[in-house]
Short mmCIF file of C-alpha atoms in Angstrom, two decimals:
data_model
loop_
_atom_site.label_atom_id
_atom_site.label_comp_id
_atom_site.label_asym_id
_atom_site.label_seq_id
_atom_site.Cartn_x
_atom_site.Cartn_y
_atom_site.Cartn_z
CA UNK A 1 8.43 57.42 -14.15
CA UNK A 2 10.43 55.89 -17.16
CA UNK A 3 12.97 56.07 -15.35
CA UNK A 4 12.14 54.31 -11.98
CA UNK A 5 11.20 51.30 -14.20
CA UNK A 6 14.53 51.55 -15.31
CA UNK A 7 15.82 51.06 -11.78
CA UNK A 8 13.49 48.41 -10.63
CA UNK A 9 14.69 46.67 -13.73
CA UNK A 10 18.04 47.80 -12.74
CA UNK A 11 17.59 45.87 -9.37
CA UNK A 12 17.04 42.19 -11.01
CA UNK A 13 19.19 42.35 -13.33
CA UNK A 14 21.88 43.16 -10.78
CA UNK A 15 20.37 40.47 -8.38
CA UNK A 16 20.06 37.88 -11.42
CA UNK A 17 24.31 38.32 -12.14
CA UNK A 18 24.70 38.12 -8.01
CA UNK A 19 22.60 35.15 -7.61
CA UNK A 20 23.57 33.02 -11.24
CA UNK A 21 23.50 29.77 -9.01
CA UNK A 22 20.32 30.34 -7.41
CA UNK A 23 16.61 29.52 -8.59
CA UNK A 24 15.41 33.06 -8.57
CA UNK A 25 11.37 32.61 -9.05
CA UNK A 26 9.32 35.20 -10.92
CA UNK A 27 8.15 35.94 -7.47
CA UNK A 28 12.24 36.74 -5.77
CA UNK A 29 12.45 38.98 -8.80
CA UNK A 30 8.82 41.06 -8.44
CA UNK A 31 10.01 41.52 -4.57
CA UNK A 32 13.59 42.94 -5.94
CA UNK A 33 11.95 45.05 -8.16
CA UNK A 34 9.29 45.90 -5.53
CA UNK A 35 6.47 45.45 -7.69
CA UNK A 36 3.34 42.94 -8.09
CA UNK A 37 4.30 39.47 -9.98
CA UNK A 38 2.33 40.36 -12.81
CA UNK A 39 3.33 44.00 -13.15
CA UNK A 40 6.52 43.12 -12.75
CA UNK A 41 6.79 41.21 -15.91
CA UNK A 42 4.84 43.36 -17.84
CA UNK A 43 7.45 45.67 -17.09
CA UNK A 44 10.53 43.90 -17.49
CA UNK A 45 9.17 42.79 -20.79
CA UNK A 46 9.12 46.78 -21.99
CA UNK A 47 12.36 47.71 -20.73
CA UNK A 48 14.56 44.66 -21.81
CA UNK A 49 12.13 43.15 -24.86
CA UNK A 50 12.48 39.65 -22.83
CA UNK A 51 10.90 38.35 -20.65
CA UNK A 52 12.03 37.73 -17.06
CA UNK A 53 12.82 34.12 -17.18
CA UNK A 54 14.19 34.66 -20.72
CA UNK A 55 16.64 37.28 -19.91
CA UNK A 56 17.62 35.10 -17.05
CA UNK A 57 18.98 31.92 -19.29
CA UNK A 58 21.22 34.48 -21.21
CA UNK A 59 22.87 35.83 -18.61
CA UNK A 60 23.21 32.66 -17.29
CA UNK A 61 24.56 31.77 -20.43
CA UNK A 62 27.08 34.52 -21.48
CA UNK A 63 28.52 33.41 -17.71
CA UNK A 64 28.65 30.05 -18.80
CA UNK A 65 30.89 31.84 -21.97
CA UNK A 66 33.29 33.77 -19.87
CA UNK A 67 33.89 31.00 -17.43
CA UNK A 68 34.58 28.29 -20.45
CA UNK A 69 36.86 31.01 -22.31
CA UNK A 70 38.98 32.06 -19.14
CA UNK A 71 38.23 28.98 -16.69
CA UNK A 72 39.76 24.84 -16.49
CA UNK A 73 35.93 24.23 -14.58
CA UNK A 74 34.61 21.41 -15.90
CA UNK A 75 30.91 21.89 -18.21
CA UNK A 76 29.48 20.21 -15.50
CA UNK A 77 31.19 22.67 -12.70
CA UNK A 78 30.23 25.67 -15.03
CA UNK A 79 26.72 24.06 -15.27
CA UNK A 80 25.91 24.62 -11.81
CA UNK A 81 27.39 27.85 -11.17
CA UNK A 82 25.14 29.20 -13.74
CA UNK A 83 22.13 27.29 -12.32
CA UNK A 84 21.95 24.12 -14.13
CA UNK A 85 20.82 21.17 -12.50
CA UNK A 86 21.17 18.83 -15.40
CA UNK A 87 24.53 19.47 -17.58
CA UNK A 88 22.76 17.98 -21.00
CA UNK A 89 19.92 20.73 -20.26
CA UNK A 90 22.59 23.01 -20.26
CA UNK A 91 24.20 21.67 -23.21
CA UNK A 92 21.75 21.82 -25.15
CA UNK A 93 20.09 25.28 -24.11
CA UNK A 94 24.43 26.64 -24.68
CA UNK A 95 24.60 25.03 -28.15
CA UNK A 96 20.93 26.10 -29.42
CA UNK A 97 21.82 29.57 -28.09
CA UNK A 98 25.75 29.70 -29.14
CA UNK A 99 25.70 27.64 -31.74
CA UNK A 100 28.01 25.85 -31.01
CA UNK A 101 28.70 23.28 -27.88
CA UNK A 102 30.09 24.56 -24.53
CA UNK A 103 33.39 22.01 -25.54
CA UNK A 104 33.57 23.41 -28.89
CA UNK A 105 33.02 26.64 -27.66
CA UNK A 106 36.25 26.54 -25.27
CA UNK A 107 38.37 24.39 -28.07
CA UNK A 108 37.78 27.57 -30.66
CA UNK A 109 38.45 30.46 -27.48
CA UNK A 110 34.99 31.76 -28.22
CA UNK A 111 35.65 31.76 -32.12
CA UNK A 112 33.20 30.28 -34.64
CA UNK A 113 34.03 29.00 -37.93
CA UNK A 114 32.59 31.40 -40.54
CA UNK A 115 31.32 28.15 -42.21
CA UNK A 116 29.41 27.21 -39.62
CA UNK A 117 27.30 30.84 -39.39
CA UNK A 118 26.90 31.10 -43.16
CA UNK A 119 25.50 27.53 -42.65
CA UNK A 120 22.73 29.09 -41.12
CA UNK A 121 21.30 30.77 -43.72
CA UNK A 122 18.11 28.95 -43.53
CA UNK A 123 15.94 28.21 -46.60
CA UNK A 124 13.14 30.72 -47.96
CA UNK A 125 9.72 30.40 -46.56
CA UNK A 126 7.07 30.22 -48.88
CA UNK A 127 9.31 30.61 -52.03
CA UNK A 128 9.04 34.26 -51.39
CA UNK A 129 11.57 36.56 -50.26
CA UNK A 130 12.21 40.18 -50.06
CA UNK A 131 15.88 42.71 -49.67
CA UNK A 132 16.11 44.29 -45.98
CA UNK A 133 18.56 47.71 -46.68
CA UNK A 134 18.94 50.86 -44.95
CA UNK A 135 22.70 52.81 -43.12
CA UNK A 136 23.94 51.58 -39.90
CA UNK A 137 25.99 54.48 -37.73
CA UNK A 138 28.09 53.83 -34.58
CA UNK A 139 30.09 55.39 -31.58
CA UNK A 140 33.33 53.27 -33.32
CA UNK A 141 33.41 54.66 -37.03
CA UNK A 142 36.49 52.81 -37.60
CA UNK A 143 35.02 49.15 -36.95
CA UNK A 144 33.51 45.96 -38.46
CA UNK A 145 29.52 46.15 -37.54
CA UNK A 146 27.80 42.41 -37.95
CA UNK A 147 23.92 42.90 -38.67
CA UNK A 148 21.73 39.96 -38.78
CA UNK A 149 18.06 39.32 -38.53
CA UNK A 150 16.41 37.36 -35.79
CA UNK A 151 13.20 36.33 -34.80
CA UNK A 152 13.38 37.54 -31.43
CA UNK A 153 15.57 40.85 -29.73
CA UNK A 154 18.30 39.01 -28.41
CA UNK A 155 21.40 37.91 -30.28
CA UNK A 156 20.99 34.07 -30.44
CA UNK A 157 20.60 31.47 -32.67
CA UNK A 158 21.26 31.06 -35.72
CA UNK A 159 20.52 34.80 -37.69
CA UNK A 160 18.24 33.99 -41.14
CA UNK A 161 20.65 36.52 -43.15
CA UNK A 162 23.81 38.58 -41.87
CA UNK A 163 26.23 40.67 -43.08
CA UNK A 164 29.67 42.43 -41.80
CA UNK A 165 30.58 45.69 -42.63
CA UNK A 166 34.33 46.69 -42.57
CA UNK A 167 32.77 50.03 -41.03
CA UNK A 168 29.53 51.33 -40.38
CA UNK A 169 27.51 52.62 -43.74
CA UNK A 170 24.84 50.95 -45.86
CA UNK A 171 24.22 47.42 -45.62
CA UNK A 172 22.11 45.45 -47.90
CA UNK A 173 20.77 41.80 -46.63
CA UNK A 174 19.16 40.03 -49.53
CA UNK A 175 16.51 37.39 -49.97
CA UNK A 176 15.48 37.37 -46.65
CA UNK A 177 12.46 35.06 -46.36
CA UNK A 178 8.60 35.75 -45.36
CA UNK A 179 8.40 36.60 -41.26
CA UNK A 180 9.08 39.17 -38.78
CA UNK A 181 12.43 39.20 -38.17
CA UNK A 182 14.50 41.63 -35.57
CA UNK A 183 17.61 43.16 -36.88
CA UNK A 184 20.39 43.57 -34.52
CA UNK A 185 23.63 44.80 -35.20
CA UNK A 186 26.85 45.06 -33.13
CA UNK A 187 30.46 46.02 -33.10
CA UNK A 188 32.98 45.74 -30.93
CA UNK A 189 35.89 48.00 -30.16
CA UNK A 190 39.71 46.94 -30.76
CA UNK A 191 40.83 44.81 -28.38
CA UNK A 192 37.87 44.59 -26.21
CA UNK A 193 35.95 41.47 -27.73
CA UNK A 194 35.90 39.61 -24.26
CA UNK A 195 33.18 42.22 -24.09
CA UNK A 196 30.28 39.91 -25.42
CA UNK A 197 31.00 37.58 -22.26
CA UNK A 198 30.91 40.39 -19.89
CA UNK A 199 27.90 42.30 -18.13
CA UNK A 200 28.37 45.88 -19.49
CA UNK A 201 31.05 48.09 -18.02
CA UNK A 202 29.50 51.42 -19.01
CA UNK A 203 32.12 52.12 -21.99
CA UNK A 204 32.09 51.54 -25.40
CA UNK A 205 33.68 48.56 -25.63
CA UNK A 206 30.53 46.74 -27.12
CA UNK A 207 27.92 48.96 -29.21
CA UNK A 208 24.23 47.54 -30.28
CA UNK A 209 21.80 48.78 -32.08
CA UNK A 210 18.04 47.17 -33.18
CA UNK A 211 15.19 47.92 -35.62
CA UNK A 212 11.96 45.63 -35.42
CA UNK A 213 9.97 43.79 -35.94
CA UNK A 214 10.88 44.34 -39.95
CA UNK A 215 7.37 42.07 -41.52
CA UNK A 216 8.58 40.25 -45.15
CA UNK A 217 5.15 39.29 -46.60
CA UNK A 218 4.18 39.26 -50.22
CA UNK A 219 2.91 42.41 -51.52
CA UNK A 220 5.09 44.75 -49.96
CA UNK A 221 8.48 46.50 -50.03
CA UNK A 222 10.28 47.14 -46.48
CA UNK A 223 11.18 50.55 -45.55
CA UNK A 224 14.88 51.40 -45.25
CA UNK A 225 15.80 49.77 -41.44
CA UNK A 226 18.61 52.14 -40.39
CA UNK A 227 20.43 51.54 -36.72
CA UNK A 228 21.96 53.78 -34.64
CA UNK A 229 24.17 51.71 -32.45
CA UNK A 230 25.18 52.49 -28.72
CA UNK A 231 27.12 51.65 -25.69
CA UNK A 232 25.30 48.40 -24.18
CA UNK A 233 23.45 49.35 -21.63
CA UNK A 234 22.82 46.67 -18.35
CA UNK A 235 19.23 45.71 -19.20
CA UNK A 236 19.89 45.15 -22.78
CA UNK A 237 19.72 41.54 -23.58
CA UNK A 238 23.15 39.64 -23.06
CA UNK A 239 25.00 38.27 -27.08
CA UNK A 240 25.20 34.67 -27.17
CA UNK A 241 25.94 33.86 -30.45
CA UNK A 242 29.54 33.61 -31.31
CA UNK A 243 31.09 36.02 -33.69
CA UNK A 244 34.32 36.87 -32.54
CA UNK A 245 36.04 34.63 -35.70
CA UNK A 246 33.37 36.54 -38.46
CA UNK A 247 34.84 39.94 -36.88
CA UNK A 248 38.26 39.22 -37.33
CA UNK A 249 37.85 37.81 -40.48
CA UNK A 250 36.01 41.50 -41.31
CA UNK A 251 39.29 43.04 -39.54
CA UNK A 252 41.52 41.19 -41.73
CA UNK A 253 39.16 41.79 -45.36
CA UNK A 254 39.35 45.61 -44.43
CA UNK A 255 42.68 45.76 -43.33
#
């Protein structure tokens, strides 16, 4: 049965890639999947961890990342072939998403300052923070691994804490603030990082791995959050955020 879902899910996603341009309702994607609207999301929301509509916006968002990296469209043409009506919707919904603008984004070749990440490091909630550790293991032994903490499963955003490990091993992420935060870690194999702006191509050019929802709250000590990475899968949510400049700065610290 698991694995029928799987296919149904299978179906949209495949259909959401095919049709970026299009305004696929909740209802075109229930009839793809062959299933009633409402059981339909319930279970696209168990296979992926987003919902539909959600997992829509980021893949039409990591296209909007491959076509500004290896394109001369216009943001505006790029706007509407992912769906975009309005280009300052999709300017916004890129940079929140990114972090940084689709122009900025295509200036920098998908890289993002490390500056601007460790900027993101927001402030402690409460006054009361907590250490998130545990041993993070990987199909590429030999590569950097970034793990940061989110608030939802889906690499966007601006992570509360990160880290980058020359290779994978123990990682320790420290004061990480009151919440429930998501931790997602990924790594990328040599030469492949056009990876993050591409569906998944059934290799191993782009592991990820997740543990969550990890709960900081006074009172308590969270248990070790190890991660197991793996080759990306289709209907595993798309990366947005950029990383490509805090991997080869990794590269470079372990070389």
């Amino acid at each position: 049965m698991e694995k029928e879902l799987e296919q149904a899910v299978m179906r949209v996603v495949k259909s959401m890639h095919e049709n970026l341009s299009e305004q696929l309702t909740i209802n075109d994607m229930a009839r793809t999947a062959m299933f009633s609207k409402f059981h339909f999301s319930r279970v696209f929301q168990r296979v992926t961890g987003l919902s539909p509509g959600r997992f829509l916006s980021a893949v039409r968002l990591q296209e909007a990342k491959r076509l500004l990296a290896s394109t001369s469209l216009t943001v505006t043409d790029i706007s509407h072939r992912v769906g975009y009506s309005s280009v300052g919707t999709f300017s916004s919904r890129f940079t929140s998403s990114v972090g940084v603008s689709p122009t900025k984004y295509r200036q920098l070749e998908g890289a993002v300052p490390g500056p601007t990440l460790i900027g993101a490091r927001n402030g402690t909630r409460n006054g009361f923070t907590s250490t998130v550790r545990g041993a993070i293991t990987s199909p590429l032994p030999d590569r950097p691994v970034f793990a940061g903490l989110f608030p939802d499963r889906i690499l966007e955003g601006r992570p509360v804490r990160y880290t980058i490990l020359g290779r994978p091993g123990p990682y320790v992420l420290e004061d990480v603030p009151q919440g429930e935060w998501h931790l997602i870690a990924q790594s990328v194999a040599a030469g492949r990082e056009d990876a993050m702006n591409h569906p998944p191509g059934g290799d191993e050019a782009l592991c990820v791995g997740r543990h969550g929802p990890i709960t900081i709250r006074p009172g308590t000590v969270p248990r070790p959050a190890d991660v197991q990475l793996r080759p990306m899968r289709p209907f595993d949510p798309p990366v947005l955020l950029a990383l490509r400049d805090l991997l080869d700065e990794a590269v470079r610290q372990a070389g």
